[in-house]
Coordinates of C-alpha atoms (C1' of nucleotides) in Angstrom, one line a residue:
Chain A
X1 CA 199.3 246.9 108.1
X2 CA 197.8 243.4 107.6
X3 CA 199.5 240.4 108.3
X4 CA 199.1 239.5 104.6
X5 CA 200.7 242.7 102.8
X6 CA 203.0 242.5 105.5
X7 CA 204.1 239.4 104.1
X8 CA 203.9 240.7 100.9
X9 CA 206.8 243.6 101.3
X10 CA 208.5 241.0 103.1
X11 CA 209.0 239.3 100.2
X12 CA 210.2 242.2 97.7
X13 CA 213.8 241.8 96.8
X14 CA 216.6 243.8 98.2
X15 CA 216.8 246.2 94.9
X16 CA 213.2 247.1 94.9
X17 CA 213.8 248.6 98.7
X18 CA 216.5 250.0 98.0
X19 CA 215.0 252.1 94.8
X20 CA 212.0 252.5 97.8
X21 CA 214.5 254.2 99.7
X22 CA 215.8 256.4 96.9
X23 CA 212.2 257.3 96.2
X24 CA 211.6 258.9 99.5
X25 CA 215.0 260.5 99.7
X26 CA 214.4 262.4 96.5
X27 CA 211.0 263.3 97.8
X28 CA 212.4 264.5 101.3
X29 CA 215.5 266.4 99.3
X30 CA 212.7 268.1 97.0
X31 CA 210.2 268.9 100.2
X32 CA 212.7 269.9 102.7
X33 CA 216.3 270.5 101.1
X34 CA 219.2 269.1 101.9
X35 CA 220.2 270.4 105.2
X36 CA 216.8 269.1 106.4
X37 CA 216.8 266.0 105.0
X38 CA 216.6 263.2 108.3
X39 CA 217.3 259.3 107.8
X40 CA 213.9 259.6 109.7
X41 CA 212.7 261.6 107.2
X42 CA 213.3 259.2 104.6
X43 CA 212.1 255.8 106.8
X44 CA 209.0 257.9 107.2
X45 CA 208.5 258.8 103.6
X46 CA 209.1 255.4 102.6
X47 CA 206.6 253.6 105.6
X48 CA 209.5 251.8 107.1
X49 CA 211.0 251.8 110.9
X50 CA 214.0 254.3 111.3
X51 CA 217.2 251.9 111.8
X52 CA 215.7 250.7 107.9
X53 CA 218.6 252.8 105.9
X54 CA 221.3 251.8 107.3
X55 CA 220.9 248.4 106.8
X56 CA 220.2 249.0 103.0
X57 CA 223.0 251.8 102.8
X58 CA 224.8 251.5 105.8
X59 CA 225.0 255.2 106.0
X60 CA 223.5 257.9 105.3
X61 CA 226.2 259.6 102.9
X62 CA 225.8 256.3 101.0
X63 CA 222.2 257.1 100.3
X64 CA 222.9 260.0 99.4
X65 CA 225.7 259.1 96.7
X66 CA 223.4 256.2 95.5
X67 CA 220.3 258.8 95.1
X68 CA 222.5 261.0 92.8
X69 CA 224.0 257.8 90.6
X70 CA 220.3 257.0 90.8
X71 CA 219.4 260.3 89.0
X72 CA 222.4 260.7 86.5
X73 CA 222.1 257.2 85.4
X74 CA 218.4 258.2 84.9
X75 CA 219.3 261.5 83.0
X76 CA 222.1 260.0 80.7
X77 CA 219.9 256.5 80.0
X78 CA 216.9 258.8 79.0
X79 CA 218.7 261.1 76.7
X80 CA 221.0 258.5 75.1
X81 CA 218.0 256.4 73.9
X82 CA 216.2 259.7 72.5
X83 CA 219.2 260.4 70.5
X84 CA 219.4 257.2 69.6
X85 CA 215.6 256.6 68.7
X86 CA 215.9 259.9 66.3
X87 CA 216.2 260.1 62.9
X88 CA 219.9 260.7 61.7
X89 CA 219.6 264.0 60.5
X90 CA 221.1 267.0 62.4
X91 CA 217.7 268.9 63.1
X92 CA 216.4 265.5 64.7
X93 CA 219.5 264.7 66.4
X94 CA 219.7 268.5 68.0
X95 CA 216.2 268.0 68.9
X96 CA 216.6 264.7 70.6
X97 CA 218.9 266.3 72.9
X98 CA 216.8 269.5 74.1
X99 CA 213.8 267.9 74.1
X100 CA 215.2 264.8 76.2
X101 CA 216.3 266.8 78.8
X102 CA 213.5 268.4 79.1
X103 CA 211.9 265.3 79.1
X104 CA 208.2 264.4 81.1
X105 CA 209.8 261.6 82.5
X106 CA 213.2 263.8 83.9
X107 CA 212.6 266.8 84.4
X108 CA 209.7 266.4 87.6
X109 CA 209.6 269.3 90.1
X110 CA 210.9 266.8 92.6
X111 CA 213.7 265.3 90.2
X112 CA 215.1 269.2 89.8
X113 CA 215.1 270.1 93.0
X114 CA 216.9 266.7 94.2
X115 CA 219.3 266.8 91.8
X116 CA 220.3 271.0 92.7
X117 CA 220.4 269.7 96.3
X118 CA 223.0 267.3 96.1
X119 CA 224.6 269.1 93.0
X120 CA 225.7 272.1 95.4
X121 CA 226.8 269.9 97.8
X122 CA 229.3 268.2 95.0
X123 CA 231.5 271.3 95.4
X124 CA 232.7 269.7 98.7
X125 CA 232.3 265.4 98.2
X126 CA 234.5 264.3 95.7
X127 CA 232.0 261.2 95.2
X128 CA 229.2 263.7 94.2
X129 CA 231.3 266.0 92.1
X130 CA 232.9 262.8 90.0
X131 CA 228.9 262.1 89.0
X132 CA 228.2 265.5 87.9
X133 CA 231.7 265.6 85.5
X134 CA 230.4 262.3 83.8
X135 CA 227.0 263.5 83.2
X136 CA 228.4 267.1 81.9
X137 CA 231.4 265.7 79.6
X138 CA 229.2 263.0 78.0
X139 CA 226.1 265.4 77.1
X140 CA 228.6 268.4 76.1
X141 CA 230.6 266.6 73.8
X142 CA 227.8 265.2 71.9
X143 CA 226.5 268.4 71.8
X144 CA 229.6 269.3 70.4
X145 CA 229.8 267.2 67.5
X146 CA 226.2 267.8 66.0
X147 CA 226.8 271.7 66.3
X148 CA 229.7 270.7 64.4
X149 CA 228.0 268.8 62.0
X150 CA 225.1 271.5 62.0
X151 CA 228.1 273.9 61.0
X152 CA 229.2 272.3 57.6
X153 CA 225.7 271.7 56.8
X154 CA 224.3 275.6 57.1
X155 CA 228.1 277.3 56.9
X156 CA 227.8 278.8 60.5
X157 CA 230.5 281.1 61.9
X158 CA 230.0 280.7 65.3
X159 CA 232.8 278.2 67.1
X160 CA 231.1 274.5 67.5
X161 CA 232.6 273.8 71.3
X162 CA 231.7 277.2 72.5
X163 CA 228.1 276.9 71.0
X164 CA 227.0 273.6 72.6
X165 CA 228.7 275.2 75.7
X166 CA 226.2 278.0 75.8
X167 CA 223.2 275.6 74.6
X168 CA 224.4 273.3 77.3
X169 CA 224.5 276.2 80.4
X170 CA 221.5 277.6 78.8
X171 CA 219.3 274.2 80.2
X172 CA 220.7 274.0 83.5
X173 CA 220.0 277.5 83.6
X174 CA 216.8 276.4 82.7
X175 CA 216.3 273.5 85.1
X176 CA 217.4 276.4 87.7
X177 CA 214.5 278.3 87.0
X178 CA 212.5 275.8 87.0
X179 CA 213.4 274.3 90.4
X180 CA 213.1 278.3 92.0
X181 CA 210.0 279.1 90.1
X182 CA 208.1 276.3 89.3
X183 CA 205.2 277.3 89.4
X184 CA 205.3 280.0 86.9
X185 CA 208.3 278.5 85.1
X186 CA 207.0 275.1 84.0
X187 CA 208.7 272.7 81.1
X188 CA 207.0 273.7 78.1
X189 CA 207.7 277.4 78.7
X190 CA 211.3 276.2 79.1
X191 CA 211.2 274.2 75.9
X192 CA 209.9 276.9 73.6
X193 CA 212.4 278.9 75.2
X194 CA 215.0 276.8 74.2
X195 CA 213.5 276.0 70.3
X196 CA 213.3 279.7 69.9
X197 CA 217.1 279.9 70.3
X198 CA 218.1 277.1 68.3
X199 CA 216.5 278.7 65.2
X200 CA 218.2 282.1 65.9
X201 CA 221.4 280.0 66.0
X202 CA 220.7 277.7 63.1
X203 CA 218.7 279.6 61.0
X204 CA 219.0 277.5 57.9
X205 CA 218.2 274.6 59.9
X206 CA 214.3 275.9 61.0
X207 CA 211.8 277.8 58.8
X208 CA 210.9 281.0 59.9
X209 CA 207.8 280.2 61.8
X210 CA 210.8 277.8 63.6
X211 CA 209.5 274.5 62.2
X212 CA 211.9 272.5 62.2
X213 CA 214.0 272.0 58.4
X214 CA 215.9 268.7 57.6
X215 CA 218.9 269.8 55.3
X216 CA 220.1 267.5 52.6
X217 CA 223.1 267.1 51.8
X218 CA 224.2 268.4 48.7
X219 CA 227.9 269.3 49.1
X220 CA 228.3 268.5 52.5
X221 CA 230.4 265.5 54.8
X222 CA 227.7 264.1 57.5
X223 CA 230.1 263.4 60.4
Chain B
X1 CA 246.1 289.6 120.3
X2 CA 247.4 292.8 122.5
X3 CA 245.5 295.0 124.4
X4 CA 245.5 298.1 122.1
X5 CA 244.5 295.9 118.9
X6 CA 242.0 294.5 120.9
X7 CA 240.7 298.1 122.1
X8 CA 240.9 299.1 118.8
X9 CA 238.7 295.9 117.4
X10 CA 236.4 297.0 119.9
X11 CA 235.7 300.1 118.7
X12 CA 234.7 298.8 115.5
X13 CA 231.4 300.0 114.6
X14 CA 228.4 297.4 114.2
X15 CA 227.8 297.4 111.1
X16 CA 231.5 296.5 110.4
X17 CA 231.5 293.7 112.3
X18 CA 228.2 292.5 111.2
X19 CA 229.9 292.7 107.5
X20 CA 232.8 291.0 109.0
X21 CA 230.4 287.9 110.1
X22 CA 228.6 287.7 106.7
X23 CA 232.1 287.5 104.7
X24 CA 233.0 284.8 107.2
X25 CA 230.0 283.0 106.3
X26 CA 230.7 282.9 102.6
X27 CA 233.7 281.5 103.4
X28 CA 232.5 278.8 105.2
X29 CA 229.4 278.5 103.0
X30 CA 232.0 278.2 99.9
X31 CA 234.3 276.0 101.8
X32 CA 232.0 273.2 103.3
X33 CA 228.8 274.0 101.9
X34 CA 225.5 274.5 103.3
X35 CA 224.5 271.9 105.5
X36 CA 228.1 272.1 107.5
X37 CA 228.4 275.3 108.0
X38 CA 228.2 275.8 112.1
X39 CA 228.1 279.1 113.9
X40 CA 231.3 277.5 115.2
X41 CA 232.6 277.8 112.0
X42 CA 231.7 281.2 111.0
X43 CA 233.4 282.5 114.5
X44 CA 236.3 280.9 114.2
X45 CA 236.8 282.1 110.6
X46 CA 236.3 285.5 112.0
X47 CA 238.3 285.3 115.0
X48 CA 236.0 285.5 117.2
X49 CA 233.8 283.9 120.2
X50 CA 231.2 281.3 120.3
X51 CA 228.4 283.4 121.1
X52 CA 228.7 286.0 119.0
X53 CA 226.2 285.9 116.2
X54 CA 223.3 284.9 118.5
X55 CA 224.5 288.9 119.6
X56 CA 224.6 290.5 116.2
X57 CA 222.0 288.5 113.8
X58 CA 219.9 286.9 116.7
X59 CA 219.6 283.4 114.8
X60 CA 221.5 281.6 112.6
X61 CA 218.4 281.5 110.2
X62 CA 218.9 285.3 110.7
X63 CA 222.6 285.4 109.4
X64 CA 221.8 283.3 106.5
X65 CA 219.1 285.8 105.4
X66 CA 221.6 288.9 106.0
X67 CA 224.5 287.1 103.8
X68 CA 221.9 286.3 100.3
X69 CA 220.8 289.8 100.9
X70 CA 224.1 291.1 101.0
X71 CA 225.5 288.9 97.5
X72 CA 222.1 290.0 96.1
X73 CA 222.1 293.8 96.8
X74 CA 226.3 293.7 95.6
X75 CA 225.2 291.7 92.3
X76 CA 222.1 294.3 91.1
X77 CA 223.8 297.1 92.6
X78 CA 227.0 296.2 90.3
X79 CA 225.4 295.4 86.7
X80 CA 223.0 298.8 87.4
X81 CA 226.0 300.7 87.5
X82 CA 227.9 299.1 85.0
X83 CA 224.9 299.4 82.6
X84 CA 224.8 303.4 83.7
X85 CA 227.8 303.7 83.1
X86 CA 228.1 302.0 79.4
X87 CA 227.2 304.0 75.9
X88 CA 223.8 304.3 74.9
X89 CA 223.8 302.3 72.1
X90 CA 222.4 298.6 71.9
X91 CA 225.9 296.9 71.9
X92 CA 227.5 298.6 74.6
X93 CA 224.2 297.9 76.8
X94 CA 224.2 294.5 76.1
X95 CA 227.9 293.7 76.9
X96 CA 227.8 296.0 80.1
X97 CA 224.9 293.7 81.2
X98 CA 226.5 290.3 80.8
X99 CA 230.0 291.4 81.8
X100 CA 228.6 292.9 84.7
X101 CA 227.5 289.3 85.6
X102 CA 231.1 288.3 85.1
X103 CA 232.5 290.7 86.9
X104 CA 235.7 290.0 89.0
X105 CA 233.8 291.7 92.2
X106 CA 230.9 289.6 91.4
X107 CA 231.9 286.3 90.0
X108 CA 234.8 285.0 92.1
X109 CA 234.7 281.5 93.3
X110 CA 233.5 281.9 97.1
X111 CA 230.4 284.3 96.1
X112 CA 229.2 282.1 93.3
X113 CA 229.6 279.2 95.6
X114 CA 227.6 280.4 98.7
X115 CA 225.3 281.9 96.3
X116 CA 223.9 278.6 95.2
X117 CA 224.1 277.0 98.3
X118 CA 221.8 279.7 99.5
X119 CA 219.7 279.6 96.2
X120 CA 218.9 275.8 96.7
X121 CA 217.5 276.3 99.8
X122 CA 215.5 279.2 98.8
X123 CA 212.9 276.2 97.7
X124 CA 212.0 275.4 101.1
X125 CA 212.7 279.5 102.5
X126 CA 210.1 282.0 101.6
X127 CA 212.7 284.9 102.9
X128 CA 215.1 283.7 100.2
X129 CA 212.7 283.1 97.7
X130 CA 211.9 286.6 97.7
X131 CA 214.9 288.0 97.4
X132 CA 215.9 285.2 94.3
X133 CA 212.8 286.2 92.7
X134 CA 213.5 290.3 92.7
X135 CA 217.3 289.2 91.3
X136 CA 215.8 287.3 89.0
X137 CA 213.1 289.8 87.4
X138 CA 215.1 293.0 87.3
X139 CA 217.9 291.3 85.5
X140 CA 215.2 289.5 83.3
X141 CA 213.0 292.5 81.8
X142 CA 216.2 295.2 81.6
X143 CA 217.7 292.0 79.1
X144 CA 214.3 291.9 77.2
X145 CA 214.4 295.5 76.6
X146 CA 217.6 295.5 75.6
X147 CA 216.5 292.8 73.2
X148 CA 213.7 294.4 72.1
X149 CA 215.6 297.5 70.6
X150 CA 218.1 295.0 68.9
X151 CA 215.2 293.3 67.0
X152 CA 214.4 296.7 65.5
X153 CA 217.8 297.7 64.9
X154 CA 219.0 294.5 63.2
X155 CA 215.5 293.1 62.2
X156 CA 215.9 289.8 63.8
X157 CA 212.9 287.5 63.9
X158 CA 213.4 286.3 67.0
X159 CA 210.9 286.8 70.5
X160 CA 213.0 289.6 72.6
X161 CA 211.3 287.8 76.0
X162 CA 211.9 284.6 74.7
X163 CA 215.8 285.9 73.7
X164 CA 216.7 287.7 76.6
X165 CA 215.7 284.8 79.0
X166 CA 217.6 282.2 76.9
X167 CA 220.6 284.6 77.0
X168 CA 219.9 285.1 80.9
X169 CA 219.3 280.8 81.5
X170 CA 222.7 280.6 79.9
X171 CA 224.7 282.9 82.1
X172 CA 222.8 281.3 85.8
X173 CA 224.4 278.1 83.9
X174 CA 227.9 279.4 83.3
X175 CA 227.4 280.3 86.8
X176 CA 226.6 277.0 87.8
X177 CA 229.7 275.1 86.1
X178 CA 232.3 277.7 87.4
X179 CA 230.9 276.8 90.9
X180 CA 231.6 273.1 89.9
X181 CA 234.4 273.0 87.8
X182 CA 236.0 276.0 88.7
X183 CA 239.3 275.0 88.2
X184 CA 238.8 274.5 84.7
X185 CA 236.1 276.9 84.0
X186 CA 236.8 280.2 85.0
X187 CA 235.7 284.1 84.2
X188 CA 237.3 284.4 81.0
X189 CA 236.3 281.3 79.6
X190 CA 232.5 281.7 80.3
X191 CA 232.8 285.2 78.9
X192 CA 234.2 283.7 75.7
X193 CA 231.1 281.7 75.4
X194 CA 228.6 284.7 76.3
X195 CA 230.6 287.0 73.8
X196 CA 230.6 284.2 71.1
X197 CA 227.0 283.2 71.3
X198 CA 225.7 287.1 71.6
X199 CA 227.6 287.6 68.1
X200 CA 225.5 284.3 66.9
X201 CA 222.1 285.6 68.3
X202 CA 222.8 289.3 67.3
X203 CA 224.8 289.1 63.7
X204 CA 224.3 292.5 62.4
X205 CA 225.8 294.4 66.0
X206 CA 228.9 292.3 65.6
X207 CA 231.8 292.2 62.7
X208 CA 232.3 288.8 61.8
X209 CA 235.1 288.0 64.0
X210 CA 232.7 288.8 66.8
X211 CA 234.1 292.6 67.5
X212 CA 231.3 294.7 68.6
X213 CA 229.6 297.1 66.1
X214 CA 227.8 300.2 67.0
X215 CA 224.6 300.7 64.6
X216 CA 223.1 303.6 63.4
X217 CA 219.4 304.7 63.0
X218 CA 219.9 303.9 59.2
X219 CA 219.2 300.0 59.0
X220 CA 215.9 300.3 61.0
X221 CA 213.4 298.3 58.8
X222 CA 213.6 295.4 56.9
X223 CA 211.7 292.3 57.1
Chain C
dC1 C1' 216.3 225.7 112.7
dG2 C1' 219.3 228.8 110.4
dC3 C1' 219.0 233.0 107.6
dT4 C1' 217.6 237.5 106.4
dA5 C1' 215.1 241.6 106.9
dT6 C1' 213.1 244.7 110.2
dT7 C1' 212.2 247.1 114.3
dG8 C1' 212.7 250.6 117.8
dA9 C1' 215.2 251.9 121.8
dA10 C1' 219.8 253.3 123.4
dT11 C1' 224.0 255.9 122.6
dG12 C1' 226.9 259.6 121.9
dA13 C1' 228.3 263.4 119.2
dA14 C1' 227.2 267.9 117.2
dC15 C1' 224.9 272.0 117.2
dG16 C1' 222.0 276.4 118.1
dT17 C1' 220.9 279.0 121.7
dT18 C1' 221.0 281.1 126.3
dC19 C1' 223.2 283.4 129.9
dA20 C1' 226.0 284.9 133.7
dA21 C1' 230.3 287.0 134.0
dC22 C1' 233.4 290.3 132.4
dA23 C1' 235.6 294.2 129.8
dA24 C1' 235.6 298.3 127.3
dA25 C1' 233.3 302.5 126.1
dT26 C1' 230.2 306.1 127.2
dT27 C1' 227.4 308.8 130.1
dT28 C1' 226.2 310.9 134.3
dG29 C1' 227.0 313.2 138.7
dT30 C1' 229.7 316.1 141.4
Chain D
dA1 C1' 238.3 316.8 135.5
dC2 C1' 237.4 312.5 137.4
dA3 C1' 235.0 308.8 139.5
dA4 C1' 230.9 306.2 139.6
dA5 C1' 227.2 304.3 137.1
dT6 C1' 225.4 302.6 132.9
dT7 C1' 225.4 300.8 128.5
dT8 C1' 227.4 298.1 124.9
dG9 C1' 230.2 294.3 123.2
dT10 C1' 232.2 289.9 124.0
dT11 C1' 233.3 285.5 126.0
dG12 C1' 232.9 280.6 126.8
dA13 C1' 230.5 277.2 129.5
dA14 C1' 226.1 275.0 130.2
dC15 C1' 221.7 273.3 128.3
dG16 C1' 218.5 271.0 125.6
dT17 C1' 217.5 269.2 121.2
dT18 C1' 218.2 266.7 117.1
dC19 C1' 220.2 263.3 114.5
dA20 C1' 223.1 259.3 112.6
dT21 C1' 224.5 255.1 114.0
dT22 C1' 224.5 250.8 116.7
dC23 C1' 222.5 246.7 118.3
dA24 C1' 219.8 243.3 120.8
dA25 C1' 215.4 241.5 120.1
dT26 C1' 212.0 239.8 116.9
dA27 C1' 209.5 238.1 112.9
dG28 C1' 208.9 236.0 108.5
dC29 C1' 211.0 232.7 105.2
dG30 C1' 212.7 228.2 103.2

DNA sequence: CGCTATTGAATGAACGTTCAACAAATTTGT
DNA sequence: ACAAATTTGTTGAACGTTCATTCAATAGCG
């Protein structure tokens, strides 16, 4: 490296190594797995010397537990904006939630098969298994409400939690196949996958053909 | 441990003790996850010596291989019977398949555990990529079959392939959250969800409180 | 010059694998 | 029938490698 780019990275502030870090340990975790993940691996990936990481993150566990805040903040940020940027009715709002986490920007090869590595590890860190109960309450509970909603709107029978529930399982499912067969199972076979169920669950919310319906409120509470 | 126990242990044929090694390794695999699980650990959960399953499996890599084979050959080999087993008609076929993947033999803490820490190494293990993949496709196209003959008994409008691997994304899901949050997700719960979701997804096999119905050849056409 | 970031070699612990020694079981020879 | 020889199973110490962590030395920055 020249003397003048040298300088250069020099310069860049703590954070932006420290996301440089992350970076390359997602890329190691999607390459090699967990088990073989290295703190050399990761200086490597990045173009830094090896002592590099724990100076940043002082260990290696640390990195680890900041890579997988790095991706659920990522994950919940991206979907809460979607939801947030939809229109208000229940088609849009359901929508906003499938379709953000199945999102371009989310769901990358790489991000999916980070996120499974340190997700099966979570059964033994505490630190890694509190992350993964945040993501999954927040996301299920909203889910919760607009099958609820979606409920009094097309007089449903099925039971709002226990819906959402199986939606919910039904896209980590989906990220699962995804991450073990990848290259035939990409995101837009998952996503019509997963709009082909919601209009077998919500029939009166989607036409036939599935296109989407936005139901007006006649008799109904939104809420 | 005496001399005639120990006599006795010795006489144990191969393959026991080979079986006695792979249960040992779930247990560790469950207990401290992939990446610490030592050959250490697996003898001393069996009671045995160090050197040991360099003698039986050769390699640790070796063992690994042996103990996904094992949980996969137990899991088809269980719903294959179950389905066997279960009535001809389209319900009873349906609910033999996704009990059978909530099966008490099947679906108990330890297996689902060291099943996914095996699976999320199968991304970087061609052997265990193999043996994910012929899980994965049996299950898959029995389920669309299934499906398909529901579509013509109940005239649903939905795509059986498109069906059965939603209903199929859903369960490896379930799966996934009992492994995380077993201890408040459990068997029955998950089965709750599969049995209320089928009775969403297939309206005209069950009653309205979601009991089972058997059709007959009558309602074939329609739509 | 003090301060911060970075380097790469040194350290020590952990681990998979090997292997010589031993013990039990089985076969062979008489 | 029984001892010797051979095979099979088991042990635990030794070996070499890999890896996370430490740290003294160094280089850029204000």
């Amino acid at each position: 490296m020249t003397q003048a780019t040298e300088a250069a990275r020099r310069r860049e502030p703590k954070a932006l190594r420290r996301e440089q870090l992350i970076n390359a340990t997602i890329d190691s975790l999607a390459k090699r797995g967990y088990a073989a993940t290295t703190l050399a691996d990761v200086a490597d990936g990045a173009g830094l010397s090896r002592g590099i990481v724990n100076f940043h993150f002082a260990s290696k566990d640390n990195l680890l537990t900041e890579t997988i805040k790095f991706l659920q903040d990522e994950y919940t940020a991206n979907w809460q904006a979607m939801l947030s940027r939809a229109a208000p009715d229940t088609v849009s709002q359901l929508l906003a939630m499938v379709t953000a986490d199945l999102d371009k920007k989310i769901c990358t090869p790489r991000k999916i098969a980070a996120w499974f590595a340190l997700l099966t590890e979570a059964k033994t860190r505490p630190s890694y298994h509190q992350l993964a109960w945040e993501r999954d309450e927040k996301y299920r509970t909203t889910l919760a409400s607009i099958c609820r909603t979606a409920k009094q709107e097309g007089g449903y029978r099925f039971d709002p939690q226990s819906t959402a529930d199986a939606i919910y399982a039904m896209q980590e499912g989906l990220w699962l196949r995804m991450m073990l067969f990848g290259r035939s199972y990409r995101r837009e076979t998952a996503l019509s996958v997963v709009l082909d169920i919601l209009s077998t669950i919500f029939p009166k919310h989607f036409a036939a053909d599935g296109t989407p319906l936005k139901i007006h409120e006649e008799d109904h509470q939104r809420r």
